[in-house]
Every structure is written in C-alpha cells, then in structure tokens.
Short mmCIF file of C-alpha atoms and ligand atoms in Angstrom, two decimals:
data_model
loop_
_atom_site.label_atom_id
_atom_site.label_comp_id
_atom_site.label_asym_id
_atom_site.label_seq_id
_atom_site.Cartn_x
_atom_site.Cartn_y
_atom_site.Cartn_z
CA MET H 29 0.00 0.00 0.00
CA GLY H 30 1.32 3.41 -0.94
CA ARG H 31 1.31 6.33 1.41
CA LYS H 32 -1.70 8.59 1.42
CA VAL H 33 -1.56 12.12 0.19
CA VAL H 34 -4.19 14.17 2.03
CA TRP H 35 -5.24 17.06 -0.18
CA HIS H 36 -6.30 19.98 2.00
CA ARG H 37 -8.41 22.72 0.43
CA TYR H 38 -11.46 23.96 2.38
CA ASP H 39 -10.43 21.88 5.39
CA LEU H 40 -7.38 23.70 6.75
CA ARG H 41 -7.30 21.89 10.08
CA LEU H 42 -6.27 18.59 11.60
CA ARG H 43 -9.14 17.84 13.98
CA ASP H 44 -12.53 16.66 12.75
CA ASN H 45 -11.04 15.80 9.40
CA LYS H 46 -12.34 12.58 7.89
CA ALA H 47 -9.77 12.21 5.09
CA LEU H 48 -6.90 12.80 7.51
CA SER H 49 -8.37 10.40 10.01
CA GLU H 50 -8.69 7.69 7.34
CA ALA H 51 -5.12 8.24 6.16
CA GLY H 52 -3.78 7.62 9.68
CA GLU H 53 -0.11 8.14 10.44
CA GLU H 54 0.84 7.60 6.80
CA ALA H 55 -0.81 10.86 5.85
CA VAL H 56 1.20 13.10 3.53
CA PRO H 57 -0.50 16.53 3.73
CA VAL H 58 -0.45 18.82 0.70
CA TYR H 59 -2.05 22.09 -0.34
CA ILE H 60 -2.13 23.05 -4.01
CA PHE H 61 -2.10 26.68 -5.09
CA ASP H 62 -4.32 26.70 -8.14
CA PRO H 63 -3.33 29.49 -10.57
CA GLU H 64 -6.95 29.71 -11.70
CA TRP H 65 -7.93 30.68 -8.14
CA LEU H 66 -5.03 33.07 -7.66
CA GLU H 67 -5.77 34.83 -10.94
CA SER H 68 -9.53 34.96 -10.49
CA GLU H 69 -11.27 38.33 -10.63
CA LEU H 70 -13.37 37.15 -7.71
CA VAL H 71 -10.57 36.81 -5.16
CA SER H 72 -9.23 39.71 -3.12
CA ASP H 73 -5.66 39.89 -1.90
CA SER H 74 -6.97 40.00 1.66
CA ARG H 75 -8.65 36.62 1.17
CA ILE H 76 -5.42 35.16 -0.22
CA GLN H 77 -3.63 36.57 2.82
CA PHE H 78 -6.20 34.91 5.08
CA VAL H 79 -5.48 31.55 3.40
CA PHE H 80 -1.73 32.12 3.84
CA GLU H 81 -2.34 32.52 7.57
CA CYS H 82 -4.47 29.39 7.69
CA LEU H 83 -1.64 27.50 5.98
CA LYS H 84 0.94 28.77 8.46
CA ASP H 85 -1.33 27.68 11.28
CA ILE H 86 -1.98 24.20 9.88
CA ASN H 87 1.73 23.76 9.28
CA ARG H 88 2.37 24.53 12.96
CA GLN H 89 -0.25 21.94 13.91
CA TYR H 90 1.48 19.33 11.73
CA GLN H 91 4.90 20.22 13.14
CA VAL H 92 3.67 19.38 16.62
CA LYS H 93 2.88 15.95 15.18
CA ASP H 94 6.28 15.54 13.43
CA SER H 95 5.06 16.44 9.96
CA ARG H 96 4.40 19.51 7.83
CA ILE H 97 2.19 20.52 4.92
CA SER H 98 3.74 20.60 1.43
CA LEU H 99 2.86 23.53 -0.77
CA LEU H 100 2.38 22.65 -4.43
CA TYR H 101 1.48 24.82 -7.39
CA GLY H 102 -0.47 24.01 -10.54
CA ASP H 103 -3.70 22.53 -11.78
CA PRO H 104 -4.88 20.42 -8.81
CA VAL H 105 -5.95 17.40 -10.87
CA GLU H 106 -2.63 17.31 -12.71
CA GLU H 107 -0.62 17.70 -9.50
CA LEU H 108 -2.61 14.94 -7.79
CA GLU H 109 -2.17 12.69 -10.86
CA LYS H 110 1.59 13.18 -10.66
CA LEU H 111 1.58 12.15 -7.00
CA ASN H 112 -0.61 9.19 -7.85
CA ASP H 113 1.89 8.15 -10.56
CA ARG H 114 4.61 8.29 -7.91
CA GLY H 115 2.74 5.68 -5.90
CA TYR H 116 0.71 7.82 -3.50
CA ASP H 117 -2.98 7.24 -2.93
CA VAL H 118 -4.90 10.50 -2.86
CA TYR H 119 -7.41 11.20 -0.08
CA PHE H 120 -9.58 14.29 0.16
CA ASN H 121 -12.81 15.55 1.71
CA LYS H 122 -15.64 15.96 -0.80
CA ASN H 123 -16.81 19.53 -1.12
CA ALA H 124 -18.77 20.96 -4.05
CA ASN H 125 -18.77 24.44 -2.58
CA HIS H 126 -16.63 26.17 -5.21
CA PHE H 127 -16.76 27.23 -8.85
CA ARG H 128 -14.84 24.30 -10.37
CA GLN H 129 -17.55 21.69 -10.63
CA GLU H 130 -15.94 19.68 -13.42
CA MET H 131 -12.82 19.36 -11.32
CA GLU H 132 -14.88 18.16 -8.35
CA GLU H 133 -16.40 15.45 -10.52
CA GLU H 134 -13.04 14.44 -11.87
CA VAL H 135 -11.34 14.14 -8.48
CA ARG H 136 -14.30 12.23 -7.10
CA ASN H 137 -13.97 9.77 -9.99
CA ARG H 138 -10.24 9.35 -9.81
CA PHE H 139 -9.32 9.59 -6.14
CA GLN H 140 -10.62 8.60 -2.73
CA GLY H 141 -13.09 11.22 -1.47
CA PHE H 142 -14.69 11.17 1.96
CA SER H 143 -17.91 12.58 3.32
CA GLY H 144 -17.58 13.79 6.86
CA ASP H 145 -19.39 17.12 6.89
CA GLY H 146 -23.06 16.19 7.32
CA VAL H 147 -23.94 16.79 3.65
CA VAL H 148 -26.07 14.03 2.10
CA ARG H 149 -24.51 12.95 -1.19
CA ASN H 150 -25.81 10.90 -4.13
CA LYS H 151 -29.48 11.55 -3.35
CA PRO H 152 -30.05 15.01 -4.84
CA GLY H 153 -33.03 16.87 -3.51
CA THR H 154 -34.13 14.22 -1.00
CA ARG H 155 -34.75 16.61 1.81
CA ARG H 156 -37.57 14.90 3.70
CA LYS H 157 -35.48 13.37 6.45
CA TRP H 158 -32.71 15.89 6.09
CA ASP H 159 -33.21 17.62 9.44
CA ASN H 160 -32.81 14.35 11.32
CA ASN H 161 -29.66 13.52 9.39
CA ALA H 162 -28.28 16.94 10.17
CA LYS H 163 -29.02 16.56 13.89
CA LYS H 164 -27.36 13.16 13.92
CA TYR H 165 -24.29 14.59 12.24
CA PHE H 166 -23.95 17.53 14.63
CA ARG H 167 -24.31 15.29 17.67
CA SER H 168 -21.85 12.66 16.48
CA LYS H 169 -18.24 12.53 17.63
CA PRO H 170 -15.61 13.75 15.18
CA PRO H 171 -13.25 11.02 13.93
CA LYS H 172 -9.93 10.59 15.73
CA ILE H 173 -6.68 11.47 14.03
CA ALA H 174 -3.22 9.91 14.45
CA GLU H 175 -1.08 10.90 17.46
CA SER H 176 1.79 11.67 15.10
CA PHE H 177 2.56 11.36 11.41
CA ASP H 178 5.43 9.90 9.39
CA ASP H 179 7.80 12.33 7.68
CA ASN H 180 6.37 14.18 4.72
CA PRO H 181 8.60 13.31 1.73
CA VAL H 182 6.90 15.64 -0.78
CA GLN H 183 9.04 18.71 -1.47
CA ASN H 184 7.54 22.17 -1.41
CA GLN H 185 7.22 23.56 -4.92
CA VAL H 186 6.61 27.09 -3.71
CA SER H 187 6.69 29.16 -0.54
CA LEU H 188 4.03 31.58 0.65
CA ASP H 189 6.44 34.45 0.00
CA GLU H 190 6.95 33.33 -3.59
CA ILE H 191 3.21 33.16 -4.20
CA GLY H 192 2.80 36.55 -2.54
CA GLU H 193 5.49 38.00 -4.78
CA LYS H 194 4.37 36.34 -8.03
CA TYR H 195 0.74 37.45 -7.59
CA SER H 196 1.57 40.81 -5.98
CA VAL H 197 -0.55 39.98 -2.96
CA ARG H 198 -1.07 43.32 -1.20
CA PRO H 199 -3.91 42.90 1.30
CA GLU H 200 -5.97 46.05 0.98
CA LYS H 201 -8.60 45.48 3.63
CA LYS H 202 -8.48 46.42 7.26
CA LYS H 203 -7.03 43.38 9.00
CA PHE H 204 -9.74 40.82 9.66
CA GLY H 205 -7.68 38.80 12.13
CA PRO H 206 -5.25 35.96 11.59
CA GLY H 207 -6.55 32.85 9.84
CA GLY H 208 -6.18 29.40 11.37
CA SER H 209 -7.66 26.97 13.88
CA GLU H 210 -6.07 28.55 16.93
CA GLU H 211 -7.67 31.91 16.25
CA ALA H 212 -10.98 30.21 15.36
CA GLY H 213 -10.98 28.51 18.77
CA ASN H 214 -10.18 31.78 20.53
CA ARG H 215 -12.98 33.57 18.70
CA LEU H 216 -15.51 30.89 19.49
CA LYS H 217 -14.56 31.02 23.15
CA SER H 218 -14.68 34.80 23.51
CA PHE H 219 -17.92 34.98 21.52
CA LEU H 220 -19.57 32.44 23.80
CA ASP H 221 -18.24 34.28 26.87
CA ASN H 222 -20.35 37.23 25.67
CA ILE H 223 -23.31 35.34 24.27
CA GLU H 224 -25.80 37.49 26.19
CA LYS H 225 -25.07 40.34 23.76
CA TYR H 226 -25.68 38.21 20.65
CA PRO H 227 -29.44 38.58 20.02
CA SER H 228 -29.47 42.35 20.35
CA SER H 229 -26.40 42.68 18.11
CA ILE H 230 -27.24 40.53 15.09
CA SER H 231 -29.13 43.17 13.09
CA SER H 232 -27.23 46.25 14.17
CA PRO H 233 -24.26 46.77 11.87
CA ILE H 234 -22.19 48.51 14.53
CA LYS H 235 -22.93 46.08 17.37
CA ALA H 236 -22.49 43.08 15.09
CA GLU H 237 -18.95 44.24 14.32
CA LYS H 238 -18.18 43.47 17.97
CA ASN H 239 -20.65 40.90 19.16
CA THR H 240 -21.37 38.26 16.53
CA SER H 241 -18.88 35.41 16.28
CA HIS H 242 -17.05 36.40 13.08
CA LEU H 243 -16.40 32.72 12.61
CA SER H 244 -17.61 32.73 9.00
CA PRO H 245 -14.22 32.83 7.22
CA TYR H 246 -12.85 30.24 9.64
CA ILE H 247 -15.73 27.91 8.87
CA ARG H 248 -15.37 28.62 5.16
CA TYR H 249 -11.71 27.59 5.11
CA GLY H 250 -12.31 24.75 7.50
CA CYS H 251 -10.12 26.04 10.34
CA ILE H 252 -13.03 24.92 12.49
CA THR H 253 -16.01 22.77 11.53
CA ARG H 254 -19.66 23.48 12.08
CA ARG H 255 -19.73 20.33 14.21
CA GLN H 256 -16.85 21.50 16.43
CA ALA H 257 -18.58 24.84 16.96
CA TYR H 258 -21.90 23.09 17.67
CA ARG H 259 -20.43 20.63 20.16
CA HIS H 260 -18.56 23.34 22.01
CA ALA H 261 -21.64 25.60 22.17
CA LYS H 262 -23.82 22.70 23.33
CA TRP H 263 -21.34 21.85 26.06
CA ARG H 264 -21.14 25.47 27.22
CA SER H 265 -24.92 25.84 27.17
CA LYS H 266 -25.52 22.91 29.55
CA ASP H 267 -25.43 24.79 32.83
CA SER H 268 -26.26 28.15 31.35
CA ASP H 269 -29.43 30.18 31.72
CA GLN H 270 -28.87 31.57 28.22
CA ALA H 271 -30.19 28.54 26.32
CA ASP H 272 -32.19 30.67 23.86
CA ARG H 273 -29.06 32.62 22.91
CA TYR H 274 -27.02 29.49 22.32
CA LYS H 275 -29.88 28.19 20.21
CA MET H 276 -29.70 31.23 17.93
CA PHE H 277 -26.07 30.49 17.25
CA ILE H 278 -26.65 26.75 16.79
CA ASP H 279 -29.55 27.42 14.38
CA ARG H 280 -27.16 29.33 12.17
CA LEU H 281 -24.75 26.41 12.04
CA PHE H 282 -27.66 24.29 10.79
CA TRP H 283 -28.50 26.93 8.18
CA HIS H 284 -24.90 26.82 7.07
CA LEU H 285 -25.12 23.08 6.48
CA ASN H 286 -28.38 23.62 4.62
CA PHE H 287 -26.56 25.81 2.08
CA SER H 288 -23.76 23.27 1.60
CA GLN H 289 -26.48 20.74 0.86
CA LYS H 290 -27.98 23.05 -1.75
CA ILE H 291 -24.79 23.33 -3.76
CA GLU H 292 -24.23 19.60 -3.56
CA ASP H 293 -27.70 19.14 -5.07
CA ASN H 294 -27.32 21.97 -7.57
CA PRO H 295 -23.66 22.72 -8.30
CA GLU H 296 -24.71 25.37 -10.82
CA LEU H 297 -26.56 27.56 -8.36
CA PHE H 298 -24.01 30.32 -8.70
CA LYS H 299 -24.60 30.58 -12.45
CA GLU H 300 -28.29 31.03 -12.96
CA SER H 301 -31.50 31.54 -11.04
CA VAL H 302 -33.02 28.40 -9.60
CA ASN H 303 -36.43 29.27 -11.03
CA PRO H 304 -36.48 29.45 -14.86
CA VAL H 305 -39.28 32.04 -14.75
CA PHE H 306 -36.73 34.61 -13.50
CA ARG H 307 -33.77 33.51 -15.56
CA ASP H 308 -31.82 36.51 -16.82
CA LEU H 309 -34.18 38.99 -15.11
CA HIS H 310 -32.78 42.54 -15.67
CA ARG H 311 -29.73 41.13 -17.44
CA ASP H 312 -30.24 43.24 -20.53
CA LYS H 313 -30.90 46.42 -18.52
CA ARG H 314 -27.41 46.97 -17.22
CA ASP H 315 -27.03 50.50 -15.89
CA GLU H 316 -23.37 51.23 -15.35
CA LYS H 317 -24.02 54.41 -13.37
CA LYS H 318 -26.32 52.73 -10.89
CA ILE H 319 -24.00 49.75 -10.49
CA GLU H 320 -20.97 51.96 -9.89
CA ALA H 321 -22.88 54.08 -7.36
CA TRP H 322 -23.84 50.93 -5.47
CA LYS H 323 -20.32 49.49 -5.54
CA GLU H 324 -18.73 52.73 -4.42
CA GLY H 325 -21.30 53.48 -1.72
CA LYS H 326 -22.67 56.58 -3.44
CA THR H 327 -26.36 55.80 -3.84
CA GLY H 328 -27.56 58.66 -1.62
CA TYR H 329 -29.00 56.17 0.91
CA PRO H 330 -26.65 56.48 3.89
CA LEU H 331 -26.97 52.97 5.29
CA VAL H 332 -26.55 51.31 1.89
CA ASP H 333 -23.52 53.50 1.27
CA ALA H 334 -21.95 52.80 4.66
CA SER H 335 -22.49 49.07 4.24
CA MET H 336 -20.99 48.92 0.77
CA ARG H 337 -17.98 50.95 1.85
CA ALA H 338 -17.58 48.71 4.94
CA LEU H 339 -17.74 45.62 2.73
CA VAL H 340 -14.97 46.89 0.48
CA ARG H 341 -12.87 48.24 3.34
CA THR H 342 -13.14 45.31 5.77
CA GLY H 343 -14.40 42.28 3.82
CA TRP H 344 -17.28 41.74 6.26
CA ILE H 345 -20.74 43.14 7.03
CA ASN H 346 -23.51 41.61 9.11
CA PHE H 347 -26.40 39.59 7.74
CA ARG H 348 -28.98 42.37 7.77
CA MET H 349 -26.77 44.80 5.85
CA ARG H 350 -25.85 42.10 3.30
CA ALA H 351 -29.55 41.42 2.82
CA MET H 352 -30.41 45.11 2.57
CA CYS H 353 -27.69 45.84 -0.03
CA ALA H 354 -28.66 42.78 -2.08
CA THR H 355 -32.35 43.72 -2.15
CA PHE H 356 -31.40 47.28 -3.03
CA PHE H 357 -29.38 46.07 -6.01
CA SER H 358 -31.94 43.62 -7.38
CA TYR H 359 -35.40 44.91 -6.46
CA ILE H 360 -34.69 48.63 -6.31
CA LEU H 361 -31.92 49.30 -8.84
CA LYS H 362 -33.29 46.41 -10.94
CA GLN H 363 -29.92 45.10 -11.95
CA TRP H 364 -28.95 41.49 -12.74
CA TRP H 365 -28.47 39.68 -9.42
CA LYS H 366 -25.32 37.86 -10.46
CA GLU H 367 -23.32 41.02 -10.95
CA GLY H 368 -24.07 42.08 -7.39
CA ALA H 369 -23.39 38.60 -6.04
CA ASP H 370 -20.01 38.49 -7.79
CA PHE H 371 -19.05 41.81 -6.25
CA PHE H 372 -19.93 40.52 -2.79
CA TYR H 373 -18.03 37.32 -3.46
CA LYS H 374 -14.91 39.20 -4.45
CA HIS H 375 -14.88 41.33 -1.32
CA LEU H 376 -16.13 39.04 1.44
CA ILE H 377 -13.37 37.29 3.36
CA ASP H 378 -15.92 34.60 4.20
CA ALA H 379 -17.05 34.34 0.55
CA ASP H 380 -18.89 31.05 0.35
CA VAL H 381 -20.26 30.07 -3.05
CA ALA H 382 -23.35 28.28 -1.75
CA ILE H 383 -24.40 30.84 0.86
CA ASN H 384 -23.54 33.97 -1.07
CA TYR H 385 -25.14 33.06 -4.37
CA TYR H 386 -28.19 31.38 -2.86
CA GLN H 387 -28.77 34.22 -0.41
CA TRP H 388 -28.57 36.58 -3.35
CA GLN H 389 -31.15 34.54 -5.21
CA MET H 390 -33.46 34.52 -2.19
CA HIS H 391 -32.99 38.25 -1.63
CA SER H 392 -33.73 38.93 -5.29
CA GLY H 393 -36.91 36.84 -5.32
CA LEU H 394 -35.48 34.37 -7.82
CA VAL H 395 -36.28 31.04 -6.23
CA GLY H 396 -39.95 31.86 -6.37
CA VAL H 397 -41.08 30.43 -3.03
CA HIS H 398 -39.70 32.86 -0.47
CA LYS H 399 -41.38 35.96 0.92
CA HIS H 400 -40.23 39.16 -0.74
CA ARG H 401 -38.45 41.06 2.01
CA ILE H 402 -37.44 44.34 0.48
CA TYR H 403 -35.53 46.17 3.19
CA ASN H 404 -36.18 49.86 3.44
CA PRO H 405 -32.83 51.58 4.06
CA THR H 406 -34.35 54.55 5.89
CA LYS H 407 -36.34 52.32 8.26
CA GLN H 408 -33.17 50.28 8.79
CA VAL H 409 -31.35 53.42 9.99
CA LYS H 410 -34.06 54.04 12.59
CA ASP H 411 -34.17 50.39 13.67
CA ASN H 412 -30.53 49.41 13.52
CA ASP H 413 -28.30 52.49 13.48
CA PRO H 414 -30.43 55.08 15.29
CA ARG H 415 -27.51 57.29 16.29
CA GLY H 416 -25.89 56.94 12.88
CA GLU H 417 -22.69 55.51 14.38
CA PHE H 418 -22.12 52.96 11.64
CA ILE H 419 -22.96 55.47 8.93
CA LYS H 420 -20.58 58.06 10.36
CA LYS H 421 -17.81 55.47 10.66
CA TYR H 422 -17.87 54.62 6.97
CA VAL H 423 -19.36 57.74 5.35
CA PRO H 424 -17.31 60.52 6.97
CA GLU H 425 -18.91 63.26 4.89
CA LEU H 426 -22.13 62.72 6.87
CA ARG H 427 -20.51 63.13 10.30
CA PRO H 428 -21.88 66.64 10.89
CA LEU H 429 -25.49 65.40 10.66
CA SER H 430 -27.79 64.82 13.62
CA PRO H 431 -29.43 61.37 14.11
CA GLU H 432 -32.65 62.82 12.66
CA GLN H 433 -30.96 64.35 9.61
CA ILE H 434 -28.95 61.23 8.79
CA VAL H 435 -32.04 59.12 8.11
CA LYS H 436 -33.00 61.12 5.01
CA PRO H 437 -30.27 63.71 4.33
CA TRP H 438 -31.99 64.74 1.08
CA GLU H 439 -34.85 66.22 3.11
CA MET H 440 -32.59 68.78 4.80
CA SER H 441 -33.49 72.37 4.13
CA GLU H 442 -31.10 74.76 2.36
CA GLN H 443 -30.37 76.29 5.72
CA GLU H 444 -29.58 72.93 7.34
CA GLN H 445 -27.30 72.07 4.45
CA ARG H 446 -25.47 75.35 4.83
CA LYS H 447 -25.15 74.92 8.58
CA THR H 448 -23.86 71.32 8.45
CA GLY H 449 -21.78 71.80 5.31
CA VAL H 450 -23.39 68.68 3.79
CA LYS H 451 -24.61 69.85 0.40
CA ILE H 452 -26.86 67.27 -1.23
CA GLY H 453 -25.87 66.69 -4.83
CA LYS H 454 -22.46 68.28 -4.16
CA ASN H 455 -20.58 66.51 -1.38
CA TYR H 456 -23.13 63.75 -0.85
CA PRO H 457 -25.34 62.40 -3.64
CA GLU H 458 -29.07 62.72 -3.99
CA PRO H 459 -30.83 59.35 -3.86
CA ILE H 460 -30.22 57.71 -7.25
CA VAL H 461 -33.71 56.18 -7.29
CA ASN H 462 -36.97 56.61 -5.46
CA HIS H 463 -37.04 53.64 -3.09
CA GLU H 464 -40.75 53.68 -2.45
CA ALA H 465 -41.74 53.81 -6.10
CA GLU H 466 -39.27 51.08 -7.08
CA THR H 467 -40.47 48.85 -4.23
CA LYS H 468 -44.04 49.15 -5.47
CA LYS H 469 -43.05 48.20 -9.02
CA ALA H 470 -41.08 45.21 -7.77
CA ARG H 471 -43.94 43.94 -5.61
CA LYS H 472 -46.38 44.27 -8.49
CA PHE H 473 -44.08 42.34 -10.82
CA PHE H 474 -43.44 39.46 -8.43
CA LYS H 475 -47.10 39.22 -7.49
CA ALA H 476 -47.96 38.76 -11.15
CA LYS H 477 -45.29 36.11 -11.56
CA LYS H 478 -46.07 34.13 -8.42
CA GLY H 479 -48.35 31.55 -10.06
CA SER H 480 -45.97 30.73 -12.88
CA ALA H 481 -43.01 30.66 -10.50
CA HIS H 482 -44.85 28.05 -8.44
CA ALA H 483 -45.90 26.11 -11.55
CA ALA H 484 -42.24 25.68 -12.50
CA PHE H 485 -41.91 23.23 -9.60
CA LYS H 486 -44.09 20.70 -11.44
CA ASP H 487 -40.80 19.68 -13.00
CA ASP H 488 -39.26 16.89 -10.88
CA GLU H 489 -35.72 17.75 -11.90
CA LEU H 490 -36.19 21.38 -10.94
CA TRP H 491 -37.68 20.39 -7.61
CA LYS H 492 -34.61 18.28 -6.84
CA LYS H 493 -32.22 20.97 -7.96
CA ALA H 494 -33.93 23.59 -5.83
CA SER H 495 -33.04 21.50 -2.77
CA LEU H 496 -35.55 23.34 -0.64
CA SER H 497 -35.46 22.71 3.08
CA PRO H 498 -38.18 20.38 4.43
CA ARG H 499 -40.37 23.30 5.57
CA HIS H 500 -41.27 23.91 1.91
CA ASP H 501 -44.11 21.55 1.00
CA ARG H 502 -44.17 20.83 -2.74
CA GLN H 503 -47.87 20.02 -2.74
CA LYS H 504 -48.72 23.39 -1.22
CA ILE H 505 -46.46 25.21 -3.65
CA LEU H 506 -48.16 23.52 -6.60
CA GLU H 507 -51.60 24.39 -5.27
CA LYS H 508 -50.71 28.04 -5.88
CA ALA H 509 -49.50 27.40 -9.43
CA SER H 510 -51.14 29.27 -12.27
CA GLU H 511 -50.52 30.44 -15.81
CA GLN H 512 -47.93 33.05 -16.59
CA LYS H 513 -49.23 36.61 -16.51
CA SER H 514 -47.24 38.99 -18.60
CA LEU H 515 -46.29 42.28 -17.05
CA LYS H 516 -44.81 45.01 -19.15
CA ASP H 517 -43.33 48.02 -17.61
CA TYR H 518 -40.90 46.50 -15.14
C1 LIG W 623 -26.60 38.38 0.42
C2 LIG W 623 -25.92 37.56 1.50
C3 LIG W 623 -24.69 36.98 1.25
C4 LIG W 623 -24.06 36.19 2.22
N1 LIG W 623 -22.85 35.61 1.92
C5 LIG W 623 -22.24 34.82 2.83
C6 LIG W 623 -21.00 34.21 2.52
O1 LIG W 623 -20.46 34.35 1.40
N2 LIG W 623 -20.40 33.46 3.49
C7 LIG W 623 -20.99 33.26 4.72
O2 LIG W 623 -20.41 32.55 5.55
N3 LIG W 623 -22.17 33.82 5.03
C8 LIG W 623 -22.81 34.61 4.13
N4 LIG W 623 -24.01 35.19 4.45
C9 LIG W 623 -24.68 34.84 5.73
C10 LIG W 623 -24.34 35.73 6.95
O3 LIG W 623 -24.49 37.07 6.63
C11 LIG W 623 -22.92 35.47 7.49
O4 LIG W 623 -22.70 34.08 7.67
C12 LIG W 623 -22.71 36.14 8.84
O5 LIG W 623 -22.97 37.51 8.73
C13 LIG W 623 -21.27 35.91 9.30
O6 LIG W 623 -20.99 36.60 10.48
P1 LIG W 623 -20.70 35.83 11.84
O7 LIG W 623 -19.68 34.78 11.60
O8 LIG W 623 -20.37 36.83 12.87
O9 LIG W 623 -22.12 35.16 12.11
P2 LIG W 623 -22.80 34.61 13.42
O10 LIG W 623 -24.08 35.32 13.60
O11 LIG W 623 -21.86 34.59 14.55
O12 LIG W 623 -23.20 33.11 13.01
C14 LIG W 623 -22.38 31.97 13.28
C15 LIG W 623 -22.08 31.25 12.01
O13 LIG W 623 -23.29 30.72 11.44
C16 LIG W 623 -23.23 30.81 10.02
N5 LIG W 623 -24.30 31.70 9.56
C17 LIG W 623 -24.76 32.82 10.16
N6 LIG W 623 -25.79 33.32 9.45
C18 LIG W 623 -25.97 32.51 8.42
C19 LIG W 623 -26.88 32.51 7.33
N7 LIG W 623 -27.85 33.45 7.20
N8 LIG W 623 -26.79 31.54 6.42
C20 LIG W 623 -25.86 30.57 6.54
N9 LIG W 623 -24.97 30.52 7.54
C21 LIG W 623 -25.03 31.47 8.46
C22 LIG W 623 -21.86 31.40 9.67
O14 LIG W 623 -20.96 30.37 9.42
C23 LIG W 623 -21.48 32.13 10.93
O15 LIG W 623 -20.09 32.24 11.09
C24 LIG W 623 -24.68 35.99 3.49
C25 LIG W 623 -25.91 36.61 3.74
C26 LIG W 623 -26.52 37.37 2.77
C27 LIG W 623 -27.84 38.01 3.06
#
C-alpha cells in the first residue's frame, strides 16, 4: 500500500477531518495553489492573505505531530495525478462548494473522497429526512486522528512568499484577524463568553462588528467545523441560563449546512437563477451608473452607502446589511443579481459560493417560493443604526449630521445644508432612485409572476435541484401554481 496524500483545500485543520483520520499516520498533507484561483477576478488579496495565515497555522499543527504541509502549485488534478503516478494514494474531503464543478467530478472519480461534513450525497433533492440527518451529524463525535505522522517526503514547490510575490498579494482590507484553527478557537470562546449580547447585536451593523462570532471565514476555510462549533456551544450551554441565545447560534450552524447541501444538489446555483421564470431577469438592462454608485457606496441612501464601503474596506458586514444591499441592487436598482453577487463574493473574506449566491437569489426573489423582504434603508437606519454611528464610521462626509438628519439627508433644508456643510448633490449624492416607487413596481411584478413561478416546480428535476429545506411543501407550492401573466413596464 502506498502512502496517502491528504489534499487539504477547504479543510485547513487537523481535527474533525475525515480524510486525515482515514489516512492515519501515513498521511502526507499537501495544499495546491491553483493558478486559476489566484488569478480569479473574484478573489481579493486579503482573502489570499487569510489563506496564507491558515496554511501557516496548519503547518504549525502538523509540526507538533512531526510532519508539515507541502505547498504545491499548478492545476490540482494534474498535480494529484503526478503524486498518484509516484505511488501515493490521494485522499480528500468531498466539497462541491466552489466554482470548479468539473474538477470536483473528476477528483471524485479518480481519487478517494470522503464525506464527513453532514452533507447528504448521491441523493439530490431528497430533503424529507434531512433535518434528522443533520441533527445526527452535529451530535456525532468527530473522527480521531493519528497521534503523530510519518515524515512528509513531498518537497515544497513554492513558498508563501513566492506566491505573494508572483501574484503581488497586497492585502488592501483592514485586518480581519489571523486565519487558522487557533484563532478560530479563541474567537468561538470569547464569543460564547459574551453570548448574552448576541441577540441584540445581530441586526445592528455597529454592534455586530463586535458581538457576533465572526467565525464565518474560519468555517469557510475549514479552520473549524460546524460540528466542532456546535459541540462546544452545546457543552457550554448545559449549565447556562442563556439557552435561547445558544440556540440562535446553533440554528445558524444548521443553516450553514443547509446551504452546503444546496450546492451539492445543484452545483450550478451560482450561475443562474433556480427558477427558470426569473432567468436573466434585468440582465439586458445593465445600468453602469447605478452599479458603480452601489459598488462605491454613493447611492444617496446612507446605510446602503456605509455598508458597501464597509464591505470593500473590511471584507465583512452583518447579515442584515448584506440582505439590505442585495435587495437594493436587485429589487430597487433592478440590476442582474449575479453582478451584485459576484461583487460581494470578491470582497467578502468569508465568501462562500453556496451561501452567497443562494442568499442573493433569495434576496432577489429568484427562487420563487420565499417571501419578498425588500428592506427599506431609511427604516433600517431608525431600527438598527439610530444614532448613525455605523454610517458616520464609513461615510465621513455625513458626520456633521444629527441622528434625525442622517435618516433622510436629502430632506434637509437649504439652511440645514449650509449649517452642516453637507450639500446634497455636491458633497453627498441625492438618492439615485426613489425607493418607495421602485419597491411598489417590484412587488407588483413578483405578485404577477407568483403563479408561474410556483408552476415551475411541477418539473421533478427542478424540484430536486432547488433543494428546498423540508419546511417547503411541494404540494402546497403547486396548489398556488397558475398560468404566466405577462407584465410590461418593469
Ligand atoms: C446576500 C448575503 C450573502 C451572504 N454571503 C455569505 C458568505 O459568502 N459566506 C458566509 O459565511 N455567510 C454569508 N451570508 C450569511 C451571513 O451574513 C454570514 O454568515 C454572517 O454575517 C457571518 O458573520 P458571523 O460569523 O459573525 O455570524 P454569526 O451570527 O456569529 O453566526 C455563526 C455562524 O453561522 C453561520 N451563519 C450565520 N448566518 C448565516 C446565514 N444566514 N446563512 C448561513 N450561515 C449562516 C456562519 O458560518 C457564521 O459564522 C450571506 C448573507 C446574505 C444576506
């Protein structure tokens, strides 16, 4: 039997790692820098830097166990083939949560893939008993790994410095925090120490910066697994009187698994809308000016602008602001969802193909079964940034405004504008669209399309691909199916 190469990619950890556990002490860990990833338009230098830090951390973990991780460079399938030709078996953890679906298929066919993440494979769209499976997975013990490993004989082909140099990696975002399992563990611990602040912080962009877990990039790169986070939270919650708060966190770990299931069932979900009725909606109405204003945080809506600037500057914003900016792009600016989703994906440090693209579809009304929640950015200021702290942090030109003025700066009188020095249309833009009017148009359109959107689910293949969670009852959806109504004027 040859030794076993363990190909790390979105599992940059030792513990709770099925492929590594199966390989035992003969494991030969490798990471492959894929030029296609490094050159992608959708990767920021800060995200590459985060991965560098994860790799340094995993290398330290291997060193403690007498091994190290080898850094290779090239097309992953070709590099793995070469190792296979040299007599190594190749082990890896299955994971469809990326853009290279053909590669995923190829490696699953050629090498030994393992399933240890709670995702149900080979039964696309069978979601009926999914919740029970998920619970079983979260409660189960992670597999054990070897006490120590044999020497790693595979030479490094590159160093992190060389990659950094070759691809001019210059992290441009405010430091997110070091990648790696050690930091993930520290974050989980300090977050749970303060869990009482969690519920009141989730929707507020300024409080969320401090009080949500910020584990998302660590989970994305596998520095910590959903199961590890779950088990630790469950253990901490035992003697706590904060059970409801722990539950909020645990629910989100389940949601996370739900999205990984969706991309396993529909690996194309990042390319086109799940529901064919909305395919290519707004695609031919590209408005460069509106898109640029949104990307640059110059829409004239202070909370949208602050959120977009925070996204670009830090690589992270909280759920509510992500949802608000996505609905603003799709329902209000009426631009093609994918362009907005790609922009998010590029800038988020936690960029996760399944969650990002599916959330975008849900927040653009494209699946056809979800409620249309079109967030109103002025109401959001009142509800979630009432003193304008977040806005003032990221949109400095609005700092002179009072909490009342900052909700709708365009309603300031000439005199107020003179007094504060904030001149609408000069040093801060007028709203680029009328939110209320655009919301009405969007609601009218989706109301007219509801019946046909539901009727699309008569198709068995589509139903499977949609991979809807068990709370969506197909029968009930089909009861609301009707013929397509055409709606001009959208
Ligand atoms: C348009 C849009 C795009 C998004 N893109 C991503 C993305 O690319 N990557 C990503 O990890 N999350 C994404 N989310 C979900 C959510 O906003 C982030 O997971 C969350 O803000 C991360 O912050 P946190 O780690 O402090 O979360 P916490 O509130 O501390 O939650 C704990 C963990 O649960 C998971 N989680 C939390 N909320 C969700 C959710 N709604 N869906 C699935 N998992 C969740 C995350 O792994 C998170 O780290 C997106 C949401 C929207 C609306």
